Amino acid sequence: GHLGTGRLMLSRTADNLYWLARYVERAEYLARILEATQRLTSLPIAYIGESNEWESALQTAGCAHAFFEAYEEANEENVTDFLAFSTANPSSIRSCFEVARTNARAVRTALTMEMWDAINGTWLELRRYGNGPTSREELSRFLRWVQESSLRFDGSAYRTMLRNDAYWFSRLGLYQERADNTARILDVKYHMLLPANEHVGGPLDYFQWAAILRSVSALTSYHWVYRENVKPWLVADLLILKEEMPRSLASCYENLVRYLDAIAVAYGRQGPSQRLARGVRTRLQNARMEAIFQNGLHEFIQEFIADNNRISTTITQQYLA
């Protein structure tokens, strides 16, 4: 049939674009986790409670297992090094930017000049940081720079790319990674989101929840949507079910379905990844927070993460392999 997009890409190119977007998004997420953890651990100990926030950061990043093979103790110095600068950690910020740039170079002709400049410039600047910042202030600046670099790349893609399969595959990578990230933050912190019988709303809760919201840039949005103090189940509601919240699971799946459908139209057929994504989206649209809490928030998120991974594998088999 007639294809509206002209030539379709090689699966190799699609694969590079998909992973380029994923790794840039992951680098930003790691910077957010480190920033939130730094903020929490600089509070008086009374606000943090018993938990080791640095270990919690590793779990949120999905790197705890690899970390403890290399280090004895999860403290600020070790965790920061592992998540930000380690070349031994394939998911450190440094590794993410390096893999992103390698993918970008492989598909340079499919990128706009602005996108190439954004990712290449980031990589060059990263090398100037050497083995990492020497002070807390410098680390804070570094983490802000990582987030700005990701914003710049994402903005350049959004503003300059043709809306064709190259753009759609890069968006798939972005939203798959973002869905996984938001789900992980919720999963590691879910014990703090559970509606407890005893009085919640002390200083501990407020700081912890505000940190969760801040780590996904949602604190302002929260107050717009709910117009009340930070309450745990409303945090979960915002980050799981609210489609108007850009980092929510529902919003990620609204986008995944949209771009998978665009690809299906261009390639002339629907397939398993379209079906699976639509299934997850429907489940999120029909879900109610009360029911999710009753059946177990942890179980719900675990199932979501598994589904998201399955869709990632399916997209790879269907288009990228």
PDB file of C-alpha atoms in Angstrom:
ATOM      1  CA  GLY A   1       0.000   0.000   0.000  1.00  0.00           C
ATOM      2  CA  HIS A   2       0.980   3.640  -0.241  1.00  0.00           C
ATOM      3  CA  LEU A   3       3.122   4.754   2.704  1.00  0.00           C
ATOM      4  CA  GLY A   4       2.653   8.326   3.805  1.00  0.00           C
ATOM      5  CA  THR A   5       6.123   8.549   5.327  1.00  0.00           C
ATOM      6  CA  GLY A   6       8.240   7.861   2.264  1.00  0.00           C
ATOM      7  CA  ARG A   7      11.091   5.452   2.911  1.00  0.00           C
ATOM      8  CA  LEU A   8      10.992   3.462   6.100  1.00  0.00           C
ATOM      9  CA  MET A   9      14.062   3.058   8.214  1.00  0.00           C
ATOM     10  CA  LEU A  10      16.290   0.089   8.681  1.00  0.00           C
ATOM     11  CA  SER A  11      15.623  -1.714  11.934  1.00  0.00           C
ATOM     12  CA  ARG A  12      19.223  -0.962  12.938  1.00  0.00           C
ATOM     13  CA  THR A  13      18.545   2.781  12.688  1.00  0.00           C
ATOM     14  CA  ALA A  14      15.264   2.444  14.575  1.00  0.00           C
ATOM     15  CA  ASP A  15      17.088   0.521  17.296  1.00  0.00           C
ATOM     16  CA  ASN A  16      19.750   3.221  17.677  1.00  0.00           C
ATOM     17  CA  LEU A  17      17.160   5.998  17.890  1.00  0.00           C
ATOM     18  CA  TYR A  18      15.122   4.034  20.430  1.00  0.00           C
ATOM     19  CA  TRP A  19      18.140   3.473  22.723  1.00  0.00           C
ATOM     20  CA  LEU A  20      19.517   6.960  22.233  1.00  0.00           C
ATOM     21  CA  ALA A  21      16.305   8.409  23.693  1.00  0.00           C
ATOM     22  CA  ARG A  22      16.172   5.787  26.456  1.00  0.00           C
ATOM     23  CA  TYR A  23      19.692   6.448  27.689  1.00  0.00           C
ATOM     24  CA  VAL A  24      19.312  10.236  27.700  1.00  0.00           C
ATOM     25  CA  GLU A  25      16.114   9.844  29.723  1.00  0.00           C
ATOM     26  CA  ARG A  26      17.821   7.399  32.106  1.00  0.00           C
ATOM     27  CA  ALA A  27      20.723   9.795  32.742  1.00  0.00           C
ATOM     28  CA  GLU A  28      18.261  12.504  33.757  1.00  0.00           C
ATOM     29  CA  TYR A  29      16.410  10.107  36.041  1.00  0.00           C
ATOM     30  CA  LEU A  30      19.639   9.086  37.808  1.00  0.00           C
ATOM     31  CA  ALA A  31      20.482  12.749  38.351  1.00  0.00           C
ATOM     32  CA  ARG A  32      17.031  13.279  39.864  1.00  0.00           C
ATOM     33  CA  ILE A  33      17.408  10.321  42.213  1.00  0.00           C
ATOM     34  CA  LEU A  34      20.817  11.525  43.390  1.00  0.00           C
ATOM     35  CA  GLU A  35      19.507  15.054  43.858  1.00  0.00           C
ATOM     36  CA  ALA A  36      16.488  13.892  45.861  1.00  0.00           C
ATOM     37  CA  THR A  37      18.669  11.638  48.024  1.00  0.00           C
ATOM     38  CA  GLN A  38      21.143  14.419  48.671  1.00  0.00           C
ATOM     39  CA  ARG A  39      18.279  16.672  49.724  1.00  0.00           C
ATOM     40  CA  LEU A  40      16.806  14.051  52.069  1.00  0.00           C
ATOM     41  CA  THR A  41      20.096  13.131  53.704  1.00  0.00           C
ATOM     42  CA  SER A  42      20.950  16.750  54.426  1.00  0.00           C
ATOM     43  CA  LEU A  43      17.834  16.983  56.648  1.00  0.00           C
ATOM     44  CA  PRO A  44      18.152  16.340  60.384  1.00  0.00           C
ATOM     45  CA  ILE A  45      18.156  12.609  61.114  1.00  0.00           C
ATOM     46  CA  ALA A  46      14.681  12.821  62.681  1.00  0.00           C
ATOM     47  CA  TYR A  47      13.155  13.394  59.250  1.00  0.00           C
ATOM     48  CA  ILE A  48      14.841  10.466  57.570  1.00  0.00           C
ATOM     49  CA  GLY A  49      13.903   7.750  60.022  1.00  0.00           C
ATOM     50  CA  GLU A  50      15.821   4.498  60.057  1.00  0.00           C
ATOM     51  CA  SER A  51      16.125   3.818  56.347  1.00  0.00           C
ATOM     52  CA  ASN A  52      19.417   4.103  54.507  1.00  0.00           C
ATOM     53  CA  GLU A  53      18.480   6.589  51.804  1.00  0.00           C
ATOM     54  CA  TRP A  54      21.623   5.824  49.783  1.00  0.00           C
ATOM     55  CA  GLU A  55      20.689   2.176  49.568  1.00  0.00           C
ATOM     56  CA  SER A  56      17.176   3.226  48.640  1.00  0.00           C
ATOM     57  CA  ALA A  57      18.668   5.310  45.801  1.00  0.00           C
ATOM     58  CA  LEU A  58      20.401   2.209  44.443  1.00  0.00           C
ATOM     59  CA  GLN A  59      17.172   0.216  44.537  1.00  0.00           C
ATOM     60  CA  THR A  60      15.315   3.004  42.762  1.00  0.00           C
ATOM     61  CA  ALA A  61      18.001   3.018  40.076  1.00  0.00           C
ATOM     62  CA  GLY A  62      17.704  -0.768  39.809  1.00  0.00           C
ATOM     63  CA  CYS A  63      21.451  -1.165  40.473  1.00  0.00           C
ATOM     64  CA  ALA A  64      21.655  -2.473  44.044  1.00  0.00           C
ATOM     65  CA  HIS A  65      22.847  -5.945  43.094  1.00  0.00           C
ATOM     66  CA  ALA A  66      25.669  -4.715  40.850  1.00  0.00           C
ATOM     67  CA  PHE A  67      26.673  -2.128  43.456  1.00  0.00           C
ATOM     68  CA  PHE A  68      27.199  -4.615  46.270  1.00  0.00           C
ATOM     69  CA  GLU A  69      29.376  -6.771  44.056  1.00  0.00           C
ATOM     70  CA  ALA A  70      31.775  -3.822  43.817  1.00  0.00           C
ATOM     71  CA  TYR A  71      31.365  -2.012  47.167  1.00  0.00           C
ATOM     72  CA  GLU A  72      30.990  -2.934  50.823  1.00  0.00           C
ATOM     73  CA  GLU A  73      28.866  -0.029  52.017  1.00  0.00           C
ATOM     74  CA  ALA A  74      26.096   2.110  50.545  1.00  0.00           C
ATOM     75  CA  ASN A  75      27.207   5.561  51.646  1.00  0.00           C
ATOM     76  CA  GLU A  76      27.091   8.926  49.919  1.00  0.00           C
ATOM     77  CA  GLU A  77      30.525   8.719  48.319  1.00  0.00           C
ATOM     78  CA  ASN A  78      30.220   5.155  46.969  1.00  0.00           C
ATOM     79  CA  VAL A  79      26.657   5.468  45.697  1.00  0.00           C
ATOM     80  CA  THR A  80      27.281   8.821  44.048  1.00  0.00           C
ATOM     81  CA  ASP A  81      30.379   7.471  42.344  1.00  0.00           C
ATOM     82  CA  PHE A  82      28.598   4.304  41.172  1.00  0.00           C
ATOM     83  CA  LEU A  83      25.448   6.017  39.876  1.00  0.00           C
ATOM     84  CA  ALA A  84      27.129   9.079  38.386  1.00  0.00           C
ATOM     85  CA  PHE A  85      30.687   8.377  37.243  1.00  0.00           C
ATOM     86  CA  SER A  86      31.506   4.685  37.364  1.00  0.00           C
ATOM     87  CA  THR A  87      32.659   3.179  34.083  1.00  0.00           C
ATOM     88  CA  ALA A  88      32.064  -0.247  35.653  1.00  0.00           C
ATOM     89  CA  ASN A  89      28.331   0.498  35.968  1.00  0.00           C
ATOM     90  CA  PRO A  90      26.685   0.286  32.503  1.00  0.00           C
ATOM     91  CA  SER A  91      23.813   2.378  33.864  1.00  0.00           C
ATOM     92  CA  SER A  92      25.813   5.226  35.429  1.00  0.00           C
ATOM     93  CA  ILE A  93      25.159   8.750  34.155  1.00  0.00           C
ATOM     94  CA  ARG A  94      28.556   8.687  32.430  1.00  0.00           C
ATOM     95  CA  SER A  95      27.827   5.331  30.755  1.00  0.00           C
ATOM     96  CA  CYS A  96      24.345   6.504  29.700  1.00  0.00           C
ATOM     97  CA  PHE A  97      25.714   9.584  27.945  1.00  0.00           C
ATOM     98  CA  GLU A  98      28.490   7.546  26.367  1.00  0.00           C
ATOM     99  CA  VAL A  99      26.120   4.889  24.987  1.00  0.00           C
ATOM    100  CA  ALA A 100      23.729   7.637  23.870  1.00  0.00           C
ATOM    101  CA  ARG A 101      26.487   9.350  21.924  1.00  0.00           C
ATOM    102  CA  THR A 102      27.636   6.078  20.355  1.00  0.00           C
ATOM    103  CA  ASN A 103      24.062   5.450  19.194  1.00  0.00           C
ATOM    104  CA  ALA A 104      23.788   9.027  17.957  1.00  0.00           C
ATOM    105  CA  ARG A 105      26.979   8.721  15.935  1.00  0.00           C
ATOM    106  CA  ALA A 106      25.739   5.534  14.292  1.00  0.00           C
ATOM    107  CA  VAL A 107      22.591   7.323  13.051  1.00  0.00           C
ATOM    108  CA  ARG A 108      23.971  10.794  12.560  1.00  0.00           C
ATOM    109  CA  THR A 109      22.227  11.173   9.207  1.00  0.00           C
ATOM    110  CA  ALA A 110      18.861  10.435  10.861  1.00  0.00           C
ATOM    111  CA  LEU A 111      19.389  13.178  13.471  1.00  0.00           C
ATOM    112  CA  THR A 112      18.887  16.885  13.002  1.00  0.00           C
ATOM    113  CA  MET A 113      21.924  19.077  13.518  1.00  0.00           C
ATOM    114  CA  GLU A 114      20.465  20.409  16.763  1.00  0.00           C
ATOM    115  CA  MET A 115      20.051  16.894  18.191  1.00  0.00           C
ATOM    116  CA  TRP A 116      23.604  15.923  17.271  1.00  0.00           C
ATOM    117  CA  ASP A 117      24.987  19.147  18.780  1.00  0.00           C
ATOM    118  CA  ALA A 118      23.027  18.564  21.988  1.00  0.00           C
ATOM    119  CA  ILE A 119      24.221  15.004  22.572  1.00  0.00           C
ATOM    120  CA  ASN A 120      27.765  15.499  21.277  1.00  0.00           C
ATOM    121  CA  GLY A 121      28.187  18.711  23.289  1.00  0.00           C
ATOM    122  CA  THR A 122      27.003  16.909  26.418  1.00  0.00           C
ATOM    123  CA  TRP A 123      29.485  14.118  25.870  1.00  0.00           C
ATOM    124  CA  LEU A 124      32.397  16.514  25.327  1.00  0.00           C
ATOM    125  CA  GLU A 125      31.513  18.475  28.455  1.00  0.00           C
ATOM    126  CA  LEU A 126      31.144  15.280  30.479  1.00  0.00           C
ATOM    127  CA  ARG A 127      34.764  14.431  29.742  1.00  0.00           C
ATOM    128  CA  ARG A 128      35.801  17.706  31.361  1.00  0.00           C
ATOM    129  CA  TYR A 129      34.357  16.480  34.656  1.00  0.00           C
ATOM    130  CA  GLY A 130      37.088  13.838  34.850  1.00  0.00           C
ATOM    131  CA  ASN A 131      36.420  11.447  37.706  1.00  0.00           C
ATOM    132  CA  GLY A 132      33.683  13.559  39.161  1.00  0.00           C
ATOM    133  CA  PRO A 133      33.083  16.687  41.258  1.00  0.00           C
ATOM    134  CA  THR A 134      35.206  17.251  44.330  1.00  0.00           C
ATOM    135  CA  SER A 135      32.593  18.900  46.554  1.00  0.00           C
ATOM    136  CA  ARG A 136      28.892  18.682  47.343  1.00  0.00           C
ATOM    137  CA  GLU A 137      28.270  22.058  45.692  1.00  0.00           C
ATOM    138  CA  GLU A 138      30.017  20.918  42.553  1.00  0.00           C
ATOM    139  CA  LEU A 139      28.034  17.674  42.566  1.00  0.00           C
ATOM    140  CA  SER A 140      24.786  19.673  42.815  1.00  0.00           C
ATOM    141  CA  ARG A 141      25.852  21.735  39.825  1.00  0.00           C
ATOM    142  CA  PHE A 142      26.755  18.573  37.934  1.00  0.00           C
ATOM    143  CA  LEU A 143      23.336  16.990  38.624  1.00  0.00           C
ATOM    144  CA  ARG A 144      21.581  20.143  37.436  1.00  0.00           C
ATOM    145  CA  TRP A 145      23.738  20.138  34.308  1.00  0.00           C
ATOM    146  CA  VAL A 146      22.772  16.509  33.567  1.00  0.00           C
ATOM    147  CA  GLN A 147      19.081  17.408  33.796  1.00  0.00           C
ATOM    148  CA  GLU A 148      19.539  20.463  31.597  1.00  0.00           C
ATOM    149  CA  SER A 149      21.466  18.420  29.027  1.00  0.00           C
ATOM    150  CA  SER A 150      18.629  15.913  28.857  1.00  0.00           C
ATOM    151  CA  LEU A 151      16.081  18.715  28.516  1.00  0.00           C
ATOM    152  CA  ARG A 152      18.118  20.263  25.724  1.00  0.00           C
ATOM    153  CA  PHE A 153      18.333  17.011  23.786  1.00  0.00           C
ATOM    154  CA  ASP A 154      14.644  16.255  24.292  1.00  0.00           C
ATOM    155  CA  GLY A 155      13.674  19.799  23.309  1.00  0.00           C
ATOM    156  CA  SER A 156      15.807  19.665  20.177  1.00  0.00           C
ATOM    157  CA  ALA A 157      14.161  16.384  19.136  1.00  0.00           C
ATOM    158  CA  TYR A 158      10.700  17.766  19.807  1.00  0.00           C
ATOM    159  CA  ARG A 159      11.350  20.988  17.914  1.00  0.00           C
ATOM    160  CA  THR A 160      13.355  19.799  14.925  1.00  0.00           C
ATOM    161  CA  MET A 161      12.572  16.198  13.988  1.00  0.00           C
ATOM    162  CA  LEU A 162      10.305  15.274  11.106  1.00  0.00           C
ATOM    163  CA  ARG A 163       7.238  13.477  12.444  1.00  0.00           C
ATOM    164  CA  ASN A 164       8.060  10.167  10.830  1.00  0.00           C
ATOM    165  CA  ASP A 165       9.157   6.735  12.014  1.00  0.00           C
ATOM    166  CA  ALA A 166      12.522   8.089  13.215  1.00  0.00           C
ATOM    167  CA  TYR A 167      10.689  10.424  15.585  1.00  0.00           C
ATOM    168  CA  TRP A 168       8.192   7.752  16.665  1.00  0.00           C
ATOM    169  CA  PHE A 169      10.875   5.206  17.575  1.00  0.00           C
ATOM    170  CA  SER A 170      12.769   7.789  19.602  1.00  0.00           C
ATOM    171  CA  ARG A 171       9.537   8.626  21.468  1.00  0.00           C
ATOM    172  CA  LEU A 172       8.925   4.924  22.177  1.00  0.00           C
ATOM    173  CA  GLY A 173      12.337   4.744  23.850  1.00  0.00           C
ATOM    174  CA  LEU A 174      11.631   7.870  25.874  1.00  0.00           C
ATOM    175  CA  TYR A 175       8.232   6.758  27.195  1.00  0.00           C
ATOM    176  CA  GLN A 176       9.284   3.178  27.916  1.00  0.00           C
ATOM    177  CA  GLU A 177      12.186   4.428  29.996  1.00  0.00           C
ATOM    178  CA  ARG A 178      10.077   7.075  31.733  1.00  0.00           C
ATOM    179  CA  ALA A 179       7.341   4.585  32.622  1.00  0.00           C
ATOM    180  CA  ASP A 180       9.929   2.228  34.089  1.00  0.00           C
ATOM    181  CA  ASN A 181      11.528   5.069  36.079  1.00  0.00           C
ATOM    182  CA  THR A 182       8.298   6.381  37.592  1.00  0.00           C
ATOM    183  CA  ALA A 183       7.201   2.850  38.473  1.00  0.00           C
ATOM    184  CA  ARG A 184      10.537   2.185  40.214  1.00  0.00           C
ATOM    185  CA  ILE A 185      10.324   5.343  42.313  1.00  0.00           C
ATOM    186  CA  LEU A 186       6.828   4.312  43.398  1.00  0.00           C
ATOM    187  CA  ASP A 187       7.897   0.749  44.067  1.00  0.00           C
ATOM    188  CA  VAL A 188      10.867   1.596  46.272  1.00  0.00           C
ATOM    189  CA  LYS A 189       8.848   4.189  48.198  1.00  0.00           C
ATOM    190  CA  TYR A 190       5.540   2.336  48.225  1.00  0.00           C
ATOM    191  CA  HIS A 191       5.759   1.530  51.943  1.00  0.00           C
ATOM    192  CA  MET A 192       5.615   5.296  52.519  1.00  0.00           C
ATOM    193  CA  LEU A 193       2.586   5.647  50.273  1.00  0.00           C
ATOM    194  CA  LEU A 194       0.464   3.085  52.096  1.00  0.00           C
ATOM    195  CA  PRO A 195      -2.540   4.519  53.903  1.00  0.00           C
ATOM    196  CA  ALA A 196      -1.697   3.754  57.535  1.00  0.00           C
ATOM    197  CA  ASN A 197      -4.175   3.788  60.417  1.00  0.00           C
ATOM    198  CA  GLU A 198      -1.950   5.794  62.699  1.00  0.00           C
ATOM    199  CA  HIS A 199      -1.643   9.507  62.236  1.00  0.00           C
ATOM    200  CA  VAL A 200       0.275  10.346  59.073  1.00  0.00           C
ATOM    201  CA  GLY A 201       1.284  13.809  58.097  1.00  0.00           C
ATOM    202  CA  GLY A 202       4.158  14.411  60.481  1.00  0.00           C
ATOM    203  CA  PRO A 203       7.306  16.139  59.274  1.00  0.00           C
ATOM    204  CA  LEU A 204       8.872  12.828  58.183  1.00  0.00           C
ATOM    205  CA  ASP A 205       6.045  12.065  55.776  1.00  0.00           C
ATOM    206  CA  TYR A 206       5.882  15.538  54.375  1.00  0.00           C
ATOM    207  CA  PHE A 207       9.591  15.722  53.556  1.00  0.00           C
ATOM    208  CA  GLN A 208       9.704  12.208  52.118  1.00  0.00           C
ATOM    209  CA  TRP A 209       6.665  12.703  49.891  1.00  0.00           C
ATOM    210  CA  ALA A 210       7.745  16.141  48.803  1.00  0.00           C
ATOM    211  CA  ALA A 211      11.079  14.565  47.830  1.00  0.00           C
ATOM    212  CA  ILE A 212       9.314  11.861  45.791  1.00  0.00           C
ATOM    213  CA  LEU A 213       7.253  14.474  43.984  1.00  0.00           C
ATOM    214  CA  ARG A 214      10.262  16.690  43.430  1.00  0.00           C
ATOM    215  CA  SER A 215      12.259  13.822  41.994  1.00  0.00           C
ATOM    216  CA  VAL A 216       9.713  13.598  39.159  1.00  0.00           C
ATOM    217  CA  SER A 217       9.145  17.374  38.919  1.00  0.00           C
ATOM    218  CA  ALA A 218       5.603  17.001  40.180  1.00  0.00           C
ATOM    219  CA  LEU A 219       5.410  19.088  43.352  1.00  0.00           C
ATOM    220  CA  THR A 220       3.875  22.127  41.670  1.00  0.00           C
ATOM    221  CA  SER A 221       1.513  19.979  39.597  1.00  0.00           C
ATOM    222  CA  TYR A 222       0.396  18.159  42.732  1.00  0.00           C
ATOM    223  CA  HIS A 223      -0.777  21.391  44.345  1.00  0.00           C
ATOM    224  CA  TRP A 224      -2.546  22.440  41.143  1.00  0.00           C
ATOM    225  CA  VAL A 225      -4.456  19.178  40.884  1.00  0.00           C
ATOM    226  CA  TYR A 226      -5.377  18.506  44.521  1.00  0.00           C
ATOM    227  CA  ARG A 227      -5.165  21.887  46.247  1.00  0.00           C
ATOM    228  CA  GLU A 228      -4.384  20.281  49.578  1.00  0.00           C
ATOM    229  CA  ASN A 229      -1.466  19.035  51.618  1.00  0.00           C
ATOM    230  CA  VAL A 230       0.653  16.202  50.322  1.00  0.00           C
ATOM    231  CA  LYS A 231      -1.219  12.968  51.000  1.00  0.00           C
ATOM    232  CA  PRO A 232       0.266   9.595  50.088  1.00  0.00           C
ATOM    233  CA  TRP A 233      -2.576   8.075  48.095  1.00  0.00           C
ATOM    234  CA  LEU A 234      -2.976  11.297  46.132  1.00  0.00           C
ATOM    235  CA  VAL A 235       0.733  11.158  45.265  1.00  0.00           C
ATOM    236  CA  ALA A 236       0.184   7.634  43.976  1.00  0.00           C
ATOM    237  CA  ASP A 237      -2.964   8.749  42.123  1.00  0.00           C
ATOM    238  CA  LEU A 238      -1.058  11.577  40.415  1.00  0.00           C
ATOM    239  CA  LEU A 239       1.902   9.426  39.363  1.00  0.00           C
ATOM    240  CA  ILE A 240      -0.114   6.370  38.287  1.00  0.00           C
ATOM    241  CA  LEU A 241      -3.506   7.417  36.933  1.00  0.00           C
ATOM    242  CA  LYS A 242      -3.454  11.105  35.933  1.00  0.00           C
ATOM    243  CA  GLU A 243      -2.938  11.359  32.161  1.00  0.00           C
ATOM    244  CA  GLU A 244      -2.375  15.117  32.371  1.00  0.00           C
ATOM    245  CA  MET A 245       0.768  14.512  34.474  1.00  0.00           C
ATOM    246  CA  PRO A 246       3.612  14.015  31.945  1.00  0.00           C
ATOM    247  CA  ARG A 247       5.555  11.461  34.010  1.00  0.00           C
ATOM    248  CA  SER A 248       2.596   9.409  35.168  1.00  0.00           C
ATOM    249  CA  LEU A 249       2.242   5.794  34.074  1.00  0.00           C
ATOM    250  CA  ALA A 250      -1.058   6.688  32.384  1.00  0.00           C
ATOM    251  CA  SER A 251       0.528   9.513  30.386  1.00  0.00           C
ATOM    252  CA  CYS A 252       3.469   7.335  29.302  1.00  0.00           C
ATOM    253  CA  TYR A 253       1.045   4.707  28.009  1.00  0.00           C
ATOM    254  CA  GLU A 254      -1.191   7.228  26.279  1.00  0.00           C
ATOM    255  CA  ASN A 255       1.954   8.237  24.346  1.00  0.00           C
ATOM    256  CA  LEU A 256       3.228   4.701  23.774  1.00  0.00           C
ATOM    257  CA  VAL A 257      -0.106   3.685  22.263  1.00  0.00           C
ATOM    258  CA  ARG A 258      -0.169   6.805  20.079  1.00  0.00           C
ATOM    259  CA  TYR A 259       3.326   6.263  18.643  1.00  0.00           C
ATOM    260  CA  LEU A 260       2.941   2.497  18.257  1.00  0.00           C
ATOM    261  CA  ASP A 261      -0.264   3.158  16.306  1.00  0.00           C
ATOM    262  CA  ALA A 262       1.520   5.695  14.081  1.00  0.00           C
ATOM    263  CA  ILE A 263       4.215   3.079  13.383  1.00  0.00           C
ATOM    264  CA  ALA A 264       1.559   0.425  12.677  1.00  0.00           C
ATOM    265  CA  VAL A 265      -0.130   2.693  10.119  1.00  0.00           C
ATOM    266  CA  ALA A 266       3.184   3.478   8.409  1.00  0.00           C
ATOM    267  CA  TYR A 267       4.265  -0.167   8.345  1.00  0.00           C
ATOM    268  CA  GLY A 268       0.846  -1.354   7.242  1.00  0.00           C
ATOM    269  CA  ARG A 269       0.013  -3.666  10.145  1.00  0.00           C
ATOM    270  CA  GLN A 270      -0.759  -3.944  13.835  1.00  0.00           C
ATOM    271  CA  GLY A 271       1.164  -6.453  15.922  1.00  0.00           C
ATOM    272  CA  PRO A 272       1.733  -7.797  19.430  1.00  0.00           C
ATOM    273  CA  SER A 273       3.381  -4.633  20.817  1.00  0.00           C
ATOM    274  CA  GLN A 274       0.328  -2.544  19.837  1.00  0.00           C
ATOM    275  CA  ARG A 275      -2.004  -5.055  21.500  1.00  0.00           C
ATOM    276  CA  LEU A 276       0.020  -5.293  24.697  1.00  0.00           C
ATOM    277  CA  ALA A 277       0.416  -1.519  25.058  1.00  0.00           C
ATOM    278  CA  ARG A 278      -3.294  -0.964  24.498  1.00  0.00           C
ATOM    279  CA  GLY A 279      -4.037  -3.581  27.162  1.00  0.00           C
ATOM    280  CA  VAL A 280      -1.898  -1.769  29.730  1.00  0.00           C
ATOM    281  CA  ARG A 281      -3.410   1.578  28.815  1.00  0.00           C
ATOM    282  CA  THR A 282      -6.953   0.245  29.190  1.00  0.00           C
ATOM    283  CA  ARG A 283      -6.088  -1.235  32.562  1.00  0.00           C
ATOM    284  CA  LEU A 284      -4.731   2.135  33.741  1.00  0.00           C
ATOM    285  CA  GLN A 285      -7.810   3.959  32.419  1.00  0.00           C
ATOM    286  CA  ASN A 286     -10.148   1.622  34.289  1.00  0.00           C
ATOM    287  CA  ALA A 287      -8.116   1.492  37.513  1.00  0.00           C
ATOM    288  CA  ARG A 288      -9.236   3.223  40.700  1.00  0.00           C
ATOM    289  CA  MET A 289      -6.811   4.147  43.466  1.00  0.00           C
ATOM    290  CA  GLU A 290      -8.909   2.544  46.243  1.00  0.00           C
ATOM    291  CA  ALA A 291      -8.895  -0.781  44.413  1.00  0.00           C
ATOM    292  CA  ILE A 292      -5.164  -0.564  43.717  1.00  0.00           C
ATOM    293  CA  PHE A 293      -4.449  -0.031  47.416  1.00  0.00           C
ATOM    294  CA  GLN A 294      -6.817  -2.807  48.446  1.00  0.00           C
ATOM    295  CA  ASN A 295      -5.242  -5.351  46.102  1.00  0.00           C
ATOM    296  CA  GLY A 296      -1.745  -4.119  46.940  1.00  0.00           C
ATOM    297  CA  LEU A 297       0.104  -1.165  45.482  1.00  0.00           C
ATOM    298  CA  HIS A 298       3.367  -3.120  45.421  1.00  0.00           C
ATOM    299  CA  GLU A 299       1.765  -5.963  43.415  1.00  0.00           C
ATOM    300  CA  PHE A 300       0.199  -3.491  40.998  1.00  0.00           C
ATOM    301  CA  ILE A 301       3.525  -1.760  40.329  1.00  0.00           C
ATOM    302  CA  GLN A 302       5.447  -5.025  40.039  1.00  0.00           C
ATOM    303  CA  GLU A 303       2.969  -6.208  37.434  1.00  0.00           C
ATOM    304  CA  PHE A 304       3.251  -2.903  35.593  1.00  0.00           C
ATOM    305  CA  ILE A 305       7.076  -3.087  35.503  1.00  0.00           C
ATOM    306  CA  ALA A 306       6.884  -6.649  34.172  1.00  0.00           C
ATOM    307  CA  ASP A 307       4.374  -5.614  31.472  1.00  0.00           C
ATOM    308  CA  ASN A 308       6.499  -2.625  30.487  1.00  0.00           C
ATOM    309  CA  ASN A 309       9.549  -4.890  30.123  1.00  0.00           C
ATOM    310  CA  ARG A 310       7.528  -7.377  28.088  1.00  0.00           C
ATOM    311  CA  ILE A 311       6.419  -4.597  25.730  1.00  0.00           C
ATOM    312  CA  SER A 312      10.031  -3.452  25.393  1.00  0.00           C
ATOM    313  CA  THR A 313      11.060  -6.986  24.381  1.00  0.00           C
ATOM    314  CA  THR A 314       8.121  -7.206  21.981  1.00  0.00           C
ATOM    315  CA  ILE A 315       8.968  -3.880  20.313  1.00  0.00           C
ATOM    316  CA  THR A 316      12.531  -5.160  19.859  1.00  0.00           C
ATOM    317  CA  GLN A 317      11.353  -8.428  18.290  1.00  0.00           C
ATOM    318  CA  GLN A 318       8.747  -6.751  16.134  1.00  0.00           C
ATOM    319  CA  TYR A 319      10.784  -3.806  14.823  1.00  0.00           C
ATOM    320  CA  LEU A 320      14.335  -3.497  16.094  1.00  0.00           C
ATOM    321  CA  ALA A 321      15.864  -6.946  15.782  1.00  0.00           C
TER     322      ALA A 321
END
